[in-house]
Amino acid sequence: MGNPLLDICATVDKDLLDKYALKPNDQILAEDKHKALFEELVKKFKVEYHAGGATQNSIKIAQWMIQEPHKVGTYFGCIGKDKFGEILKKKAEEAHIDAHYYEQDEEPTGTCAACITGDNRWSLVANLAAANCYKKDKHLDLEENWKWVEKANVYYIAGFFLTVSLESILKVAKHASDNNKLFCLNLSAAFICQVFKDNLMQVLPYVDVLFGNETEAAAFAKEQDFETKDLKEIAKKAQSLPKVNKKRKRIVVLTQGKEETVMALSDKIETFPVLPIDPKDIVDTNGAGDAFVGGFLSQLVQEKPPNQCVKAAHYAANVIIRQSGCTFPENPDFN
């Protein structure tokens, strides 16, 4: 469950970033001053459209890694009744995702401007629009939708959805906890750990697997007064925060770009080197985090051990950064 967005990707110059006060390698929500950015991107630059939104990307990658059967993942989110909404529906179908969108006509389908600069750095500006209109009572609570939640064994929601519908997340998280199923959450962005800290901390007791990167982990640690910048220590402390379902110990998985991935698992901290890649083969690092999660989930749903989940996560991320947007070759080469 998450924010379905149509990604508008373009390689831009530094002047554009400066004009809209955008920082490289950053994710923000669009404000009024960014409205013109979307028009300027389409007008002045060569753009590509990709079905996006962090959670949807991860589910798409998990499905790609699994291949058969189709529709292993069900996805909920809100779109508009418009052209972009139709594109998202078509793209979800092509990726074999079982998407059940809440469609409304008050707001248009959400978009995300992915501004890429020469050195593989990117700045994301999300205009949530319709994605922000997801309603628990209008969609999640309906029997024809809730039955898909009951049918599932693993749940994944990116932290970005904490800004949209906390009550929807809590309903799913509590269901997972009560039924000893796996609930996974991503910290997603520094601003989620800071501005939406209260929402995040209401959900965290239900989280079985927590994902994040080094920037998000640092922001989280600061907000939680962990008094450490050491990634292994942060993983350990995040793991030991209160948890409702005592049958499972929380797993914390923190990535750091080309550096090793850190995982807090039961009573130990493990590290996993990422797959080597020649910098000249890197096309776009934008989808790496989503792909990592997708790879991880593809093994988790098959009840593979955590080290195998990380191996698949590294493989998926390595493939995605060689492509533009969150796109991939026809078949994975992973075993």
mmCIF file of C-alpha atoms in Angstrom:
data_model
loop_
_atom_site.group_PDB
_atom_site.id
_atom_site.type_symbol
_atom_site.label_atom_id
_atom_site.label_comp_id
_atom_site.label_asym_id
_atom_site.label_seq_id
_atom_site.Cartn_x
_atom_site.Cartn_y
_atom_site.Cartn_z
ATOM 1 C CA MET A 1 0.000 0.000 0.000
ATOM 2 C CA GLY A 2 1.490 3.345 -0.973
ATOM 3 C CA ASN A 3 1.565 6.420 -3.173
ATOM 4 C CA PRO A 4 1.137 5.516 -6.858
ATOM 5 C CA LEU A 5 2.957 8.198 -8.829
ATOM 6 C CA LEU A 6 3.845 8.645 -12.456
ATOM 7 C CA ASP A 7 7.562 9.421 -12.564
ATOM 8 C CA ILE A 8 8.562 12.190 -14.950
ATOM 9 C CA CYS A 9 12.289 11.596 -15.423
ATOM 10 C CA ALA A 10 14.706 13.978 -17.102
ATOM 11 C CA THR A 11 18.404 14.713 -17.126
ATOM 12 C CA VAL A 12 18.658 18.363 -16.128
ATOM 13 C CA ASP A 13 21.288 21.035 -15.517
ATOM 14 C CA LYS A 14 22.368 22.486 -12.201
ATOM 15 C CA ASP A 15 20.574 25.757 -13.045
ATOM 16 C CA LEU A 16 17.218 23.998 -12.789
ATOM 17 C CA LEU A 17 18.075 22.576 -9.350
ATOM 18 C CA ASP A 18 19.174 26.025 -8.198
ATOM 19 C CA LYS A 19 16.081 27.711 -9.606
ATOM 20 C CA TYR A 20 13.777 25.510 -7.530
ATOM 21 C CA ALA A 21 16.176 25.226 -4.563
ATOM 22 C CA LEU A 22 16.528 21.455 -5.012
ATOM 23 C CA LYS A 23 19.321 19.495 -3.375
ATOM 24 C CA PRO A 24 20.971 16.547 -5.114
ATOM 25 C CA ASN A 25 20.170 13.079 -3.686
ATOM 26 C CA ASP A 26 17.125 14.396 -1.883
ATOM 27 C CA GLN A 27 13.418 13.585 -1.755
ATOM 28 C CA ILE A 28 10.853 16.244 -0.941
ATOM 29 C CA LEU A 29 7.129 16.871 -1.248
ATOM 30 C CA ALA A 30 6.173 19.532 -3.786
ATOM 31 C CA GLU A 31 5.180 22.953 -2.469
ATOM 32 C CA ASP A 32 3.487 25.749 -4.416
ATOM 33 C CA LYS A 33 6.880 27.007 -5.626
ATOM 34 C CA HIS A 34 7.479 23.669 -7.377
ATOM 35 C CA LYS A 35 4.286 23.615 -9.454
ATOM 36 C CA ALA A 36 5.994 25.215 -12.446
ATOM 37 C CA LEU A 37 8.845 22.682 -12.253
ATOM 38 C CA PHE A 38 6.665 19.916 -13.676
ATOM 39 C CA GLU A 39 5.667 22.032 -16.676
ATOM 40 C CA GLU A 40 9.228 23.212 -17.248
ATOM 41 C CA LEU A 41 10.541 19.630 -17.233
ATOM 42 C CA VAL A 42 8.110 18.531 -19.934
ATOM 43 C CA LYS A 43 8.663 21.672 -22.008
ATOM 44 C CA LYS A 44 12.441 22.069 -21.878
ATOM 45 C CA PHE A 45 13.850 18.597 -21.336
ATOM 46 C CA LYS A 46 13.514 15.157 -22.875
ATOM 47 C CA VAL A 47 11.325 13.310 -20.408
ATOM 48 C CA GLU A 48 10.521 9.652 -19.870
ATOM 49 C CA TYR A 49 7.398 8.476 -18.050
ATOM 50 C CA HIS A 50 7.635 5.507 -15.690
ATOM 51 C CA ALA A 51 5.084 4.002 -13.320
ATOM 52 C CA GLY A 52 6.507 4.920 -9.965
ATOM 53 C CA GLY A 53 5.920 5.430 -6.311
ATOM 54 C CA ALA A 54 8.365 3.668 -3.982
ATOM 55 C CA THR A 55 6.103 0.837 -2.800
ATOM 56 C CA GLN A 56 4.762 0.109 -6.278
ATOM 57 C CA ASN A 57 8.341 -0.034 -7.617
ATOM 58 C CA SER A 58 9.334 -2.564 -4.945
ATOM 59 C CA ILE A 59 6.339 -4.804 -5.627
ATOM 60 C CA LYS A 60 7.092 -4.616 -9.357
ATOM 61 C CA ILE A 61 10.695 -5.755 -8.761
ATOM 62 C CA ALA A 62 9.605 -8.550 -6.396
ATOM 63 C CA GLN A 63 7.238 -9.831 -9.088
ATOM 64 C CA TRP A 64 10.005 -9.623 -11.720
ATOM 65 C CA MET A 65 12.379 -11.600 -9.498
ATOM 66 C CA ILE A 66 9.733 -14.290 -8.868
ATOM 67 C CA GLN A 67 8.467 -14.376 -12.499
ATOM 68 C CA GLU A 68 5.790 -17.068 -12.008
ATOM 69 C CA PRO A 69 3.057 -17.127 -10.850
ATOM 70 C CA HIS A 70 1.884 -13.651 -11.867
ATOM 71 C CA LYS A 71 0.164 -11.316 -9.402
ATOM 72 C CA VAL A 72 2.008 -12.481 -6.288
ATOM 73 C CA GLY A 73 1.695 -8.913 -5.034
ATOM 74 C CA THR A 74 -1.480 -6.923 -4.448
ATOM 75 C CA TYR A 75 -1.160 -3.146 -4.363
ATOM 76 C CA PHE A 76 -3.458 -0.446 -2.945
ATOM 77 C CA GLY A 77 -3.183 3.300 -3.541
ATOM 78 C CA CYS A 78 -5.172 6.254 -4.821
ATOM 79 C CA ILE A 79 -5.170 7.661 -8.371
ATOM 80 C CA GLY A 80 -7.225 10.147 -10.365
ATOM 81 C CA LYS A 81 -9.656 9.373 -13.160
ATOM 82 C CA ASP A 82 -7.373 10.756 -15.855
ATOM 83 C CA LYS A 83 -4.775 9.956 -18.518
ATOM 84 C CA PHE A 84 -1.919 9.482 -16.036
ATOM 85 C CA GLY A 85 -4.139 7.179 -13.951
ATOM 86 C CA GLU A 86 -4.826 5.070 -17.039
ATOM 87 C CA ILE A 87 -1.071 4.865 -17.744
ATOM 88 C CA LEU A 88 -0.454 3.641 -14.173
ATOM 89 C CA LYS A 89 -3.154 0.979 -14.511
ATOM 90 C CA LYS A 90 -1.682 -0.198 -17.809
ATOM 91 C CA LYS A 91 1.878 -0.274 -16.417
ATOM 92 C CA ALA A 92 0.754 -2.229 -13.329
ATOM 93 C CA GLU A 93 -0.920 -4.772 -15.568
ATOM 94 C CA GLU A 94 2.184 -5.096 -17.754
ATOM 95 C CA ALA A 95 4.266 -5.733 -14.615
ATOM 96 C CA HIS A 96 1.768 -8.420 -13.474
ATOM 97 C CA ILE A 97 0.862 -6.549 -10.299
ATOM 98 C CA ASP A 98 -2.614 -7.051 -8.874
ATOM 99 C CA ALA A 99 -3.364 -3.342 -8.420
ATOM 100 C CA HIS A 100 -6.607 -2.298 -6.752
ATOM 101 C CA TYR A 101 -6.598 1.492 -6.989
ATOM 102 C CA TYR A 102 -9.005 3.749 -5.178
ATOM 103 C CA GLU A 103 -10.081 6.025 -8.032
ATOM 104 C CA GLN A 104 -11.473 9.481 -7.312
ATOM 105 C CA ASP A 105 -11.976 12.621 -9.419
ATOM 106 C CA GLU A 106 -11.244 15.414 -6.932
ATOM 107 C CA GLU A 107 -7.481 15.298 -7.475
ATOM 108 C CA PRO A 108 -5.388 14.295 -10.507
ATOM 109 C CA THR A 109 -3.035 11.293 -10.426
ATOM 110 C CA GLY A 110 0.144 12.075 -8.491
ATOM 111 C CA THR A 111 3.446 12.703 -10.222
ATOM 112 C CA CYS A 112 7.087 12.686 -9.202
ATOM 113 C CA ALA A 113 9.687 14.822 -10.925
ATOM 114 C CA ALA A 114 12.947 12.883 -11.027
ATOM 115 C CA CYS A 115 15.623 15.444 -11.898
ATOM 116 C CA ILE A 116 18.835 13.656 -12.773
ATOM 117 C CA THR A 117 22.154 15.490 -13.067
ATOM 118 C CA GLY A 118 25.266 14.299 -14.878
ATOM 119 C CA ASP A 119 26.960 12.410 -12.046
ATOM 120 C CA ASN A 120 24.078 10.038 -11.289
ATOM 121 C CA ARG A 121 22.758 12.310 -8.595
ATOM 122 C CA TRP A 122 19.054 12.937 -8.549
ATOM 123 C CA SER A 123 16.505 15.071 -6.810
ATOM 124 C CA LEU A 124 12.929 13.865 -6.395
ATOM 125 C CA VAL A 125 9.957 16.173 -6.024
ATOM 126 C CA ALA A 126 6.671 14.387 -5.396
ATOM 127 C CA ASN A 127 3.361 16.061 -6.092
ATOM 128 C CA LEU A 128 1.135 13.540 -4.295
ATOM 129 C CA ALA A 129 -2.197 14.981 -5.489
ATOM 130 C CA ALA A 130 -4.533 11.941 -5.728
ATOM 131 C CA ALA A 131 -2.075 9.711 -3.811
ATOM 132 C CA ASN A 132 -2.779 11.926 -0.798
ATOM 133 C CA CYS A 133 -6.515 11.128 -0.992
ATOM 134 C CA TYR A 134 -6.378 7.461 0.007
ATOM 135 C CA LYS A 135 -9.180 6.799 2.491
ATOM 136 C CA LYS A 136 -9.418 3.808 4.816
ATOM 137 C CA ASP A 137 -13.220 3.882 4.941
ATOM 138 C CA LYS A 138 -13.614 4.343 1.173
ATOM 139 C CA HIS A 139 -11.246 1.556 0.137
ATOM 140 C CA LEU A 140 -9.304 -0.523 2.692
ATOM 141 C CA ASP A 141 -12.363 -1.269 4.860
ATOM 142 C CA LEU A 142 -14.458 -2.525 1.937
ATOM 143 C CA GLU A 143 -14.847 -6.282 2.051
ATOM 144 C CA GLU A 144 -13.736 -6.789 -1.562
ATOM 145 C CA ASN A 145 -10.414 -5.077 -0.712
ATOM 146 C CA TRP A 146 -9.841 -6.222 2.861
ATOM 147 C CA LYS A 147 -10.064 -9.867 1.709
ATOM 148 C CA TRP A 148 -6.756 -9.327 -0.157
ATOM 149 C CA VAL A 149 -5.155 -8.114 3.070
ATOM 150 C CA GLU A 150 -6.378 -11.222 4.904
ATOM 151 C CA LYS A 151 -5.056 -13.433 2.106
ATOM 152 C CA ALA A 152 -1.529 -11.973 2.227
ATOM 153 C CA ASN A 153 1.373 -13.240 4.359
ATOM 154 C CA VAL A 154 3.813 -10.372 3.926
ATOM 155 C CA TYR A 155 3.025 -6.640 3.962
ATOM 156 C CA TYR A 156 5.237 -3.816 2.755
ATOM 157 C CA ILE A 157 4.603 -0.097 3.036
ATOM 158 C CA ALA A 158 7.114 2.662 2.348
ATOM 159 C CA GLY A 159 7.407 5.361 5.010
ATOM 160 C CA PHE A 160 6.124 7.882 2.473
ATOM 161 C CA PHE A 161 2.582 6.597 3.090
ATOM 162 C CA LEU A 162 2.836 7.788 6.721
ATOM 163 C CA THR A 163 2.042 11.279 5.397
ATOM 164 C CA VAL A 164 -1.168 10.018 3.782
ATOM 165 C CA SER A 165 -3.132 7.510 5.860
ATOM 166 C CA LEU A 166 -1.759 6.495 9.240
ATOM 167 C CA GLU A 167 -5.041 4.749 10.134
ATOM 168 C CA SER A 168 -4.789 2.517 7.054
ATOM 169 C CA ILE A 169 -1.213 1.533 7.921
ATOM 170 C CA LEU A 170 -2.142 0.787 11.540
ATOM 171 C CA LYS A 171 -5.080 -1.396 10.513
ATOM 172 C CA VAL A 172 -2.837 -3.517 8.267
ATOM 173 C CA ALA A 173 0.043 -3.538 10.782
ATOM 174 C CA LYS A 174 -2.217 -4.711 13.606
ATOM 175 C CA HIS A 175 -3.696 -7.438 11.406
ATOM 176 C CA ALA A 176 -0.160 -8.659 10.597
ATOM 177 C CA SER A 177 0.884 -8.611 14.239
ATOM 178 C CA ASP A 178 -2.275 -10.354 15.491
ATOM 179 C CA ASN A 179 -1.852 -13.124 12.923
ATOM 180 C CA ASN A 180 1.935 -13.493 13.236
ATOM 181 C CA LYS A 181 2.469 -12.346 9.637
ATOM 182 C CA LEU A 182 5.368 -10.199 8.446
ATOM 183 C CA PHE A 183 4.969 -6.424 8.372
ATOM 184 C CA CYS A 184 7.755 -4.467 6.654
ATOM 185 C CA LEU A 185 8.325 -0.709 6.607
ATOM 186 C CA ASN A 186 10.860 1.594 4.997
ATOM 187 C CA LEU A 187 12.107 4.803 6.634
ATOM 188 C CA SER A 188 12.031 6.206 3.048
ATOM 189 C CA ALA A 189 13.384 9.727 3.650
ATOM 190 C CA ALA A 190 14.980 11.881 6.327
ATOM 191 C CA PHE A 191 11.886 14.120 6.508
ATOM 192 C CA ILE A 192 9.716 11.100 7.414
ATOM 193 C CA CYS A 193 11.946 10.419 10.442
ATOM 194 C CA GLN A 194 11.815 14.100 11.415
ATOM 195 C CA VAL A 195 8.511 15.754 10.464
ATOM 196 C CA PHE A 196 6.389 12.583 10.664
ATOM 197 C CA LYS A 197 8.188 11.081 13.642
ATOM 198 C CA ASP A 198 4.998 10.668 15.705
ATOM 199 C CA ASN A 199 3.243 8.696 12.950
ATOM 200 C CA LEU A 200 6.363 6.582 12.403
ATOM 201 C CA MET A 201 6.645 5.747 16.100
ATOM 202 C CA GLN A 202 2.995 4.667 16.255
ATOM 203 C CA VAL A 203 3.654 2.106 13.529
ATOM 204 C CA LEU A 204 7.144 0.950 14.561
ATOM 205 C CA PRO A 205 6.004 -1.451 17.338
ATOM 206 C CA TYR A 206 4.364 -3.555 14.606
ATOM 207 C CA VAL A 207 7.362 -3.584 12.268
ATOM 208 C CA ASP A 208 9.073 -6.961 11.739
ATOM 209 C CA VAL A 209 11.480 -5.800 9.016
ATOM 210 C CA LEU A 210 12.695 -2.194 8.894
ATOM 211 C CA PHE A 211 14.550 -0.879 5.844
ATOM 212 C CA GLY A 212 16.514 2.347 5.454
ATOM 213 C CA ASN A 213 19.639 3.882 3.970
ATOM 214 C CA GLU A 214 22.493 5.617 5.791
ATOM 215 C CA THR A 215 20.984 9.130 5.474
ATOM 216 C CA GLU A 216 17.599 8.043 6.804
ATOM 217 C CA ALA A 217 19.233 5.983 9.561
ATOM 218 C CA ALA A 218 21.259 9.010 10.692
ATOM 219 C CA ALA A 219 18.121 11.210 10.806
ATOM 220 C CA PHE A 220 16.219 8.478 12.668
ATOM 221 C CA ALA A 221 19.049 8.019 15.194
ATOM 222 C CA LYS A 222 19.192 11.756 15.844
ATOM 223 C CA GLU A 223 15.420 12.033 16.365
ATOM 224 C CA GLN A 224 15.459 9.006 18.683
ATOM 225 C CA ASP A 225 18.443 10.353 20.703
ATOM 226 C CA PHE A 226 20.490 7.240 19.974
ATOM 227 C CA GLU A 227 23.652 9.345 20.450
ATOM 228 C CA THR A 228 25.578 7.406 17.832
ATOM 229 C CA LYS A 229 26.396 7.788 14.160
ATOM 230 C CA ASP A 230 27.657 4.229 13.822
ATOM 231 C CA LEU A 231 25.359 2.362 11.428
ATOM 232 C CA LYS A 232 25.762 -0.974 13.242
ATOM 233 C CA GLU A 233 24.843 0.631 16.550
ATOM 234 C CA ILE A 234 21.843 2.380 14.958
ATOM 235 C CA ALA A 235 20.640 -0.962 13.537
ATOM 236 C CA LYS A 236 20.996 -2.602 16.955
ATOM 237 C CA LYS A 237 19.152 0.211 18.767
ATOM 238 C CA ALA A 238 16.360 0.328 16.175
ATOM 239 C CA GLN A 239 15.983 -3.433 16.544
ATOM 240 C CA SER A 240 15.544 -3.191 20.316
ATOM 241 C CA LEU A 241 12.783 -0.550 20.232
ATOM 242 C CA PRO A 242 9.449 -1.860 21.616
ATOM 243 C CA LYS A 243 7.668 -4.534 19.567
ATOM 244 C CA VAL A 244 4.107 -5.885 19.909
ATOM 245 C CA ASN A 245 4.525 -9.356 18.360
ATOM 246 C CA LYS A 246 7.120 -11.013 20.614
ATOM 247 C CA LYS A 247 7.165 -14.207 18.521
ATOM 248 C CA ARG A 248 9.521 -12.583 16.029
ATOM 249 C CA LYS A 249 12.549 -10.411 16.692
ATOM 250 C CA ARG A 250 12.727 -7.346 14.453
ATOM 251 C CA ILE A 251 15.170 -7.399 11.548
ATOM 252 C CA VAL A 252 16.757 -4.051 10.607
ATOM 253 C CA VAL A 253 18.377 -3.713 7.185
ATOM 254 C CA LEU A 254 20.392 -0.575 6.407
ATOM 255 C CA THR A 255 22.025 0.108 3.050
ATOM 256 C CA GLN A 256 24.755 2.634 2.296
ATOM 257 C CA GLY A 257 25.172 2.943 -1.457
ATOM 258 C CA LYS A 258 28.284 1.133 -2.615
ATOM 259 C CA GLU A 259 29.351 0.355 0.952
ATOM 260 C CA GLU A 260 28.322 -2.834 2.741
ATOM 261 C CA THR A 261 24.758 -3.463 3.878
ATOM 262 C CA VAL A 262 24.235 -3.788 7.633
ATOM 263 C CA MET A 263 21.640 -6.174 9.080
ATOM 264 C CA ALA A 264 20.594 -6.595 12.700
ATOM 265 C CA LEU A 265 19.392 -10.178 12.931
ATOM 266 C CA SER A 266 18.403 -11.896 16.207
ATOM 267 C CA ASP A 267 21.365 -11.156 18.505
ATOM 268 C CA LYS A 268 24.003 -10.364 15.934
ATOM 269 C CA ILE A 269 24.937 -7.679 13.431
ATOM 270 C CA GLU A 270 25.919 -8.933 10.008
ATOM 271 C CA THR A 271 27.410 -7.073 7.067
ATOM 272 C CA PHE A 272 27.118 -7.931 3.380
ATOM 273 C CA PRO A 273 29.274 -6.384 0.638
ATOM 274 C CA VAL A 274 27.330 -5.135 -2.386
ATOM 275 C CA LEU A 275 28.010 -6.504 -5.865
ATOM 276 C CA PRO A 276 30.865 -4.634 -7.576
ATOM 277 C CA ILE A 277 29.972 -2.420 -10.527
ATOM 278 C CA ASP A 278 32.049 -0.237 -12.824
ATOM 279 C CA PRO A 279 30.931 3.399 -12.281
ATOM 280 C CA LYS A 280 30.620 3.865 -16.047
ATOM 281 C CA ASP A 281 27.910 1.162 -16.108
ATOM 282 C CA ILE A 282 25.755 3.127 -13.679
ATOM 283 C CA VAL A 283 22.926 4.881 -15.513
ATOM 284 C CA ASP A 284 20.508 5.926 -12.749
ATOM 285 C CA THR A 285 20.717 5.182 -9.014
ATOM 286 C CA ASN A 286 17.212 6.518 -8.381
ATOM 287 C CA GLY A 287 15.474 3.122 -8.185
ATOM 288 C CA ALA A 288 18.220 1.329 -6.237
ATOM 289 C CA GLY A 289 16.550 1.488 -2.816
ATOM 290 C CA ASP A 290 13.165 0.356 -4.131
ATOM 291 C CA ALA A 291 14.832 -2.460 -6.084
ATOM 292 C CA PHE A 292 16.777 -3.571 -3.005
ATOM 293 C CA VAL A 293 13.510 -3.960 -1.087
ATOM 294 C CA GLY A 294 11.846 -5.719 -4.032
ATOM 295 C CA GLY A 295 14.673 -8.243 -4.234
ATOM 296 C CA PHE A 296 14.537 -8.797 -0.475
ATOM 297 C CA LEU A 297 10.749 -9.300 -0.493
ATOM 298 C CA SER A 298 10.933 -11.739 -3.414
ATOM 299 C CA GLN A 299 12.836 -14.174 -1.176
ATOM 300 C CA LEU A 300 11.052 -13.293 2.061
ATOM 301 C CA VAL A 301 7.681 -14.410 0.635
ATOM 302 C CA GLN A 302 9.332 -17.714 -0.292
ATOM 303 C CA GLU A 303 10.532 -18.066 3.307
ATOM 304 C CA LYS A 304 14.205 -17.998 2.330
ATOM 305 C CA PRO A 305 16.764 -17.120 5.056
ATOM 306 C CA PRO A 306 17.634 -13.430 5.577
ATOM 307 C CA ASN A 307 21.117 -13.728 4.029
ATOM 308 C CA GLN A 308 19.493 -15.033 0.820
ATOM 309 C CA CYS A 309 17.062 -12.078 0.964
ATOM 310 C CA VAL A 310 19.993 -9.634 1.090
ATOM 311 C CA LYS A 311 21.746 -11.467 -1.756
ATOM 312 C CA ALA A 312 18.635 -11.048 -3.936
ATOM 313 C CA ALA A 313 18.292 -7.426 -2.814
ATOM 314 C CA HIS A 314 21.850 -6.646 -3.913
ATOM 315 C CA TYR A 315 21.296 -8.422 -7.215
ATOM 316 C CA ALA A 316 18.099 -6.463 -7.986
ATOM 317 C CA ALA A 317 19.674 -3.105 -7.080
ATOM 318 C CA ASN A 318 22.731 -3.907 -9.204
ATOM 319 C CA VAL A 319 20.495 -4.587 -12.237
ATOM 320 C CA ILE A 320 18.298 -1.507 -11.769
ATOM 321 C CA ILE A 321 21.119 1.049 -11.540
ATOM 322 C CA ARG A 322 22.211 -0.007 -15.040
ATOM 323 C CA GLN A 323 18.818 1.105 -16.425
ATOM 324 C CA SER A 324 16.947 4.383 -16.681
ATOM 325 C CA GLY A 325 14.099 4.622 -14.151
ATOM 326 C CA CYS A 326 12.892 1.553 -12.269
ATOM 327 C CA THR A 327 13.019 -0.642 -15.385
ATOM 328 C CA PHE A 328 14.639 -4.023 -15.938
ATOM 329 C CA PRO A 329 15.527 -6.678 -18.547
ATOM 330 C CA GLU A 330 12.964 -9.347 -19.352
ATOM 331 C CA ASN A 331 14.270 -12.068 -17.043
ATOM 332 C CA PRO A 332 16.392 -11.999 -13.894
ATOM 333 C CA ASP A 333 19.591 -14.028 -13.727
ATOM 334 C CA PHE A 334 19.500 -14.870 -10.035
ATOM 335 C CA ASN A 335 19.612 -18.157 -8.189
#
